[in-house]
Amino acid sequence: MSFWRCMLVLLLFTAGAQLIAAGKESPEKKKGPEEGQMQVKAQTIAFAIHGGAGTIDRDKITPDREKKYRSGLEHALKAGYEILQQGGSGLDAVEAAVRIMEDDPLFNAGKGSVFTSAGTNEMDAAIMDGKTLKAGAVASVKRIKNPISLARMVMERSSHVMLDCAGAEAFAKENGVELVDPKYFFTQERWDELQRVKAAAKNRQGDIKSIITDQELYGTVGAVALDRKGNLAVATSTGGTTNKLPGRIGDSPVIGAGTYANNATCAVSGTGDGEYFIRVAVAHEVSALIQYKGMSLEEAAQAAIDKVGQLGGRGGLIAIDRRGEIAMPFNTSGMYRGHVDSEGRFIIEIYR
Ligand code: ASP
């Protein structure tokens, strides 16, 4: 190679290398940690929870009790929202919020679970990741303090979606989850509720809903989240329905019925007559109406609840979409619910 040829090759090489270097330093390609964080902060986060739908009459609830419900909801809302604010995942947020409500005897989940006709507590729970469509659920568990965390373990540490009864409890043990004495779930209020229902059933005093209020009947808890990475997540946990037959499984742990999340559409958690929610496949219905019919979140959520109502079922749901829109329709007179608005304010509502 001649001297001039060598120089030309060298020149071209240097110019090319500079171009590549310039490309690497272009603003899109190079981000310092601060810039990255700023971008993360600009992402929308959104969070909503429920503590059950039902006939919740202002005049039947004492101010003290209302205050307790509000503070229980606020506690859960805050815990989940803070996780999202700090850049945590939607899954962590929904699990944390639901755990708090499971530990609160006011709600029909975990500690405050209702009794079956046999006087036992049998709990159901499910969690779903909208990014991967992975899901985990447990049903009819009797000795798990926080069923939602076991549901998450099923999702993350097993190849299954749902485990029930003894199998779920054996899986819990293998995974280091401490089993509690079933007595842990005893609350006098829920026990008295069961006795009232049983006594009335014996005397043939009409159906269960005329004996105890829906407020006592429902009370499932749930949470939906949109995290900074744009991922949707949902968690639902319940003690089921008072005086249910042992072994009865409701909608909450059934993916697509009481619980569903898909990043392409929305995350949904339901509460109400589980049998109707299963038959309508409510949570998936909301997602499908958005995906295939192009409905807005609000329209889809309302349409799914209307369908439950048309069959004679009662209840409500909370739903969240990729833009952080929230819908909370219900066909009962109230639903314990909370969300964080676009300005970061905590909104807790009970009545219509
Ligand atoms: N949906 C629940 C169930 O049927 C009950 C509830 O929402 O409180 O198990």
XYZ file of C-alpha atoms and ligand atoms in Angstrom:
361
model
C 0.000 0.000 0.000
C 1.378 3.449 -0.940
C 1.976 6.084 1.728
C -1.011 8.239 0.519
C -3.288 5.265 0.407
C -2.327 4.418 4.007
C -3.051 8.002 5.099
C -6.473 7.944 3.398
C -7.461 4.707 5.142
C -6.277 6.140 8.479
C -8.268 9.330 7.932
C -11.435 7.473 7.021
C -11.030 5.207 10.045
C -10.569 8.146 12.461
C -13.576 9.995 11.036
C -15.701 6.848 11.330
C -14.618 6.293 14.938
C -15.514 9.889 15.788
C -18.933 9.493 14.227
C -19.572 6.355 16.251
C -18.410 8.096 19.427
C -20.654 11.066 18.679
C -23.545 8.688 18.160
C -22.884 7.088 21.521
C -22.931 10.432 23.217
C -26.143 11.582 21.579
C -28.703 12.550 24.225
C -30.930 9.554 23.503
C -28.185 7.043 23.916
C -26.341 8.266 26.982
C -28.256 8.807 30.177
C -26.731 9.513 33.536
C -28.506 8.088 36.548
C -30.101 11.441 37.267
C -31.583 11.791 33.838
C -32.833 8.216 34.052
C -34.511 8.930 37.358
C -36.112 12.060 36.024
C -37.542 10.107 33.169
C -38.821 7.485 35.598
C -40.484 10.173 37.713
C -42.390 11.467 34.716
C -44.124 8.070 34.323
C -47.692 7.860 35.565
C -48.387 5.675 38.564
C -51.876 4.863 39.749
C -53.365 2.827 42.559
C -56.792 1.788 43.805
C -58.129 -0.603 46.437
C -61.462 -1.984 47.605
C -62.692 -3.538 50.814
C -65.902 -5.055 49.477
C -69.198 -3.938 47.967
C -72.604 -4.219 49.571
C -75.602 -2.508 51.078
C -73.818 0.052 53.151
C -76.342 2.402 54.727
C -75.094 5.614 56.245
C -77.606 5.351 59.087
C -76.665 1.759 59.947
C -72.976 2.416 60.318
C -71.806 4.229 63.457
C -69.415 7.173 63.025
C -66.819 5.232 64.957
C -67.090 2.217 62.669
C -66.992 4.384 59.574
C -63.842 6.017 60.887
C -62.243 2.617 61.397
C -63.073 1.545 57.838
C -61.710 4.789 56.445
C -58.474 4.529 58.360
C -58.074 0.829 57.450
C -58.486 1.664 53.785
C -56.189 4.655 54.020
C -53.487 2.605 55.684
C -53.563 0.039 52.871
C -53.777 2.695 50.145
C -50.814 4.565 51.527
C -48.638 1.474 51.873
C -49.219 0.429 48.268
C -48.910 3.911 46.838
C -45.624 4.587 48.621
C -44.133 1.484 47.045
C -45.147 2.768 43.603
C -43.824 6.257 44.363
C -40.450 4.807 45.282
C -40.310 3.013 41.944
C -41.419 -0.371 43.334
C -43.373 -2.854 41.242
C -47.135 -2.995 40.917
C -46.991 -6.560 42.245
C -45.249 -5.415 45.428
C -47.781 -2.594 45.841
C -50.905 -4.728 45.468
C -49.515 -7.472 47.706
C -48.584 -4.992 50.454
C -51.981 -3.284 50.421
C -53.887 -6.558 50.468
C -51.750 -7.946 53.300
C -52.671 -4.936 55.429
C -56.370 -5.508 54.812
C -55.946 -9.252 55.469
C -54.524 -8.363 58.892
C -57.400 -5.981 59.660
C -60.378 -7.806 61.247
C -62.779 -5.327 59.656
C -62.387 -6.878 56.232
C -63.532 -10.283 55.050
C -60.067 -11.612 54.234
C -57.332 -13.119 56.386
C -58.030 -12.258 60.029
C -61.591 -11.028 59.449
C -62.706 -13.932 57.256
C -66.312 -15.113 57.470
C -67.276 -18.628 58.593
C -68.480 -21.554 56.506
C -71.595 -23.503 57.489
C -69.238 -25.904 59.296
C -67.842 -23.071 61.428
C -64.471 -23.037 59.652
C -62.648 -20.233 57.850
C -61.650 -21.039 54.260
C -59.824 -18.370 52.331
C -59.199 -17.704 48.645
C -56.717 -15.301 47.034
C -55.108 -14.522 43.688
C -52.493 -12.249 42.193
C -51.671 -11.509 38.544
C -48.865 -9.781 36.687
C -50.101 -7.834 33.657
C -46.685 -7.862 32.010
C -46.146 -11.611 31.827
C -49.764 -12.763 32.332
C -48.397 -14.969 35.094
C -50.837 -15.641 37.893
C -50.965 -17.435 41.224
C -53.918 -18.416 43.373
C -54.821 -20.365 46.488
C -58.254 -21.634 47.425
C -59.879 -22.966 50.589
C -56.789 -22.456 52.737
C -57.386 -22.657 56.486
C -54.028 -21.959 58.104
C -52.398 -19.253 56.014
C -52.201 -15.862 57.740
C -51.714 -13.952 54.490
C -53.153 -15.961 51.603
C -52.170 -13.272 49.066
C -48.474 -13.861 49.738
C -48.917 -17.593 49.260
C -50.717 -16.895 45.970
C -47.674 -14.901 44.901
C -45.397 -17.797 45.828
C -47.514 -20.131 43.724
C -47.021 -17.708 40.813
C -43.297 -17.269 41.322
C -42.095 -20.576 42.734
C -44.287 -23.218 41.127
C -45.297 -24.135 37.620
C -48.981 -24.007 38.570
C -51.586 -21.277 38.769
C -53.834 -22.531 41.574
C -53.349 -24.730 44.619
C -56.043 -25.554 47.159
C -56.528 -26.874 50.702
C -53.909 -29.283 52.035
C -51.808 -29.080 48.857
C -51.533 -25.316 49.178
C -50.614 -25.632 52.840
C -47.949 -28.261 52.127
C -46.521 -25.927 49.465
C -46.549 -23.116 52.030
C -44.590 -25.239 54.501
C -42.034 -26.214 51.856
C -41.542 -22.548 51.114
C -41.000 -21.553 54.706
C -44.421 -19.998 55.313
C -45.468 -20.377 58.905
C -48.885 -22.006 59.305
C -51.129 -20.468 61.954
C -53.662 -22.135 64.224
C -57.108 -21.836 62.592
C -58.213 -20.128 65.836
C -56.273 -17.072 64.670
C -59.128 -16.347 62.259
C -61.845 -16.348 64.927
C -63.643 -13.041 65.392
C -66.735 -12.782 67.572
C -68.519 -10.568 65.066
C -68.218 -13.041 62.181
C -69.153 -15.923 64.476
C -72.333 -14.133 65.616
C -73.148 -13.398 61.995
C -72.981 -17.117 61.190
C -75.219 -17.984 64.163
C -77.827 -15.456 63.008
C -77.833 -16.903 59.517
C -78.054 -20.461 60.785
C -80.864 -19.714 63.231
C -82.862 -17.951 60.545
C -82.270 -20.744 58.043
C -83.556 -23.240 60.628
C -86.702 -21.172 61.154
C -86.973 -20.730 57.375
C -86.891 -16.973 57.697
C -86.150 -16.165 54.095
C -82.938 -15.994 52.224
C -79.559 -15.046 53.609
C -79.657 -11.496 52.261
C -82.711 -10.628 54.340
C -80.962 -11.864 57.479
C -77.584 -10.255 57.306
C -76.704 -7.143 55.388
C -74.593 -7.260 52.262
C -72.062 -5.376 54.285
C -71.641 -8.497 56.331
C -71.992 -10.782 53.327
C -69.245 -9.315 51.176
C -66.047 -7.587 52.260
C -63.457 -9.107 49.983
C -60.362 -6.952 49.541
C -58.457 -6.096 46.393
C -55.919 -3.754 44.843
C -54.931 -2.712 41.317
C -51.773 -0.844 40.357
C -49.929 0.792 37.482
C -46.220 1.104 38.240
C -43.514 3.393 36.845
C -42.491 0.816 34.268
C -46.030 0.787 32.884
C -46.846 -2.621 34.338
C -50.299 -3.446 35.664
C -50.922 -5.781 38.611
C -53.857 -6.997 40.671
C -54.430 -8.857 43.942
C -57.671 -10.080 45.516
C -58.222 -11.898 48.826
C -61.352 -13.129 50.582
C -62.901 -15.309 53.242
C -65.731 -15.993 50.774
C -69.379 -15.782 51.803
C -70.943 -16.391 55.240
C -72.415 -19.875 55.662
C -70.920 -21.092 52.381
C -70.561 -24.836 52.080
C -67.107 -26.116 53.047
C -65.099 -26.435 49.853
C -66.992 -23.683 48.030
C -64.602 -21.547 45.998
C -65.631 -18.061 44.905
C -64.554 -15.792 42.076
C -61.577 -14.143 43.803
C -58.982 -16.883 43.083
C -60.423 -17.659 39.644
C -58.291 -15.859 37.076
C -60.596 -13.953 34.731
C -63.527 -13.990 37.182
C -62.570 -11.945 40.267
C -58.989 -11.195 39.290
C -57.262 -10.327 36.006
C -54.427 -8.137 34.720
C -53.034 -7.600 31.245
C -50.679 -4.764 30.313
C -52.445 -4.535 26.949
C -55.721 -3.565 28.614
C -56.306 -3.263 32.358
C -56.143 -4.791 35.841
C -59.405 -5.725 37.604
C -60.396 -6.928 41.090
C -64.012 -7.806 41.876
C -66.225 -8.152 44.920
C -69.753 -9.448 45.275
C -71.709 -12.619 44.474
C -68.824 -14.830 43.452
C -70.948 -17.331 41.564
C -72.203 -14.587 39.208
C -68.722 -13.153 38.774
C -67.495 -16.586 37.711
C -70.372 -17.070 35.270
C -69.787 -13.673 33.658
C -65.983 -14.027 33.820
C -66.165 -10.418 34.956
C -62.513 -9.423 35.203
C -61.640 -10.867 31.807
C -64.844 -9.434 30.359
C -63.636 -5.916 31.191
C -60.305 -6.635 29.502
C -61.947 -8.229 26.452
C -64.374 -5.339 25.955
C -61.412 -2.950 25.865
C -59.297 -5.160 23.637
C -61.865 -6.362 21.131
C -64.554 -3.704 21.257
C -62.365 -0.671 21.813
C -64.396 0.431 24.835
C -62.976 2.847 27.385
C -62.111 1.448 30.813
C -65.159 3.146 32.316
C -67.552 1.731 29.701
C -66.099 -1.773 29.865
C -66.151 -1.915 33.675
C -69.762 -0.694 33.794
C -70.838 -3.140 31.067
C -69.366 -6.083 33.004
C -71.128 -5.063 36.226
C -74.376 -4.551 34.291
C -74.078 -8.104 33.003
C -73.748 -9.393 36.584
C -76.835 -7.354 37.504
C -78.841 -8.716 34.568
C -78.293 -12.248 35.866
C -79.378 -11.174 39.359
C -75.929 -10.801 40.906
C -74.648 -7.964 43.023
C -71.253 -6.435 43.559
C -68.627 -4.142 42.141
C -65.086 -3.928 40.886
C -62.062 -1.708 40.701
C -60.135 -1.392 37.444
C -57.120 0.515 36.217
C -55.668 0.902 32.726
C -52.283 1.638 31.165
C -52.869 5.368 31.238
C -53.699 5.288 34.921
C -57.458 5.745 34.419
C -59.480 4.223 37.254
C -63.053 2.875 37.197
C -64.993 1.655 40.239
C -68.556 0.686 39.272
C -70.889 -1.215 41.622
C -74.589 -2.086 41.639
C -74.912 -2.134 45.437
C -75.514 0.933 47.589
C -71.872 1.160 48.571
C -68.391 -0.174 48.128
C -65.456 0.427 50.451
C -62.893 1.878 48.116
C -59.937 4.205 47.794
C -57.691 5.618 45.121
C -55.023 8.218 44.673
C -56.027 11.004 42.296
C -53.793 12.608 39.658
C -52.641 15.196 42.183
C -51.580 12.553 44.676
C -54.549 13.031 47.015
C -55.944 10.024 48.852
C -59.640 9.594 48.189
C -61.558 7.166 50.398
C -65.217 6.543 49.575
C -67.887 4.244 50.925
C -71.275 5.289 49.641
C -72.578 5.841 46.155
N -66.664 -12.370 45.851
C -66.469 -13.028 47.105
C -66.852 -14.451 46.990
O -67.867 -14.735 46.397
C -67.235 -12.406 48.215
C -67.010 -10.934 48.412
O -66.816 -10.192 47.459
O -67.029 -10.494 49.561
O -66.174 -15.297 47.517
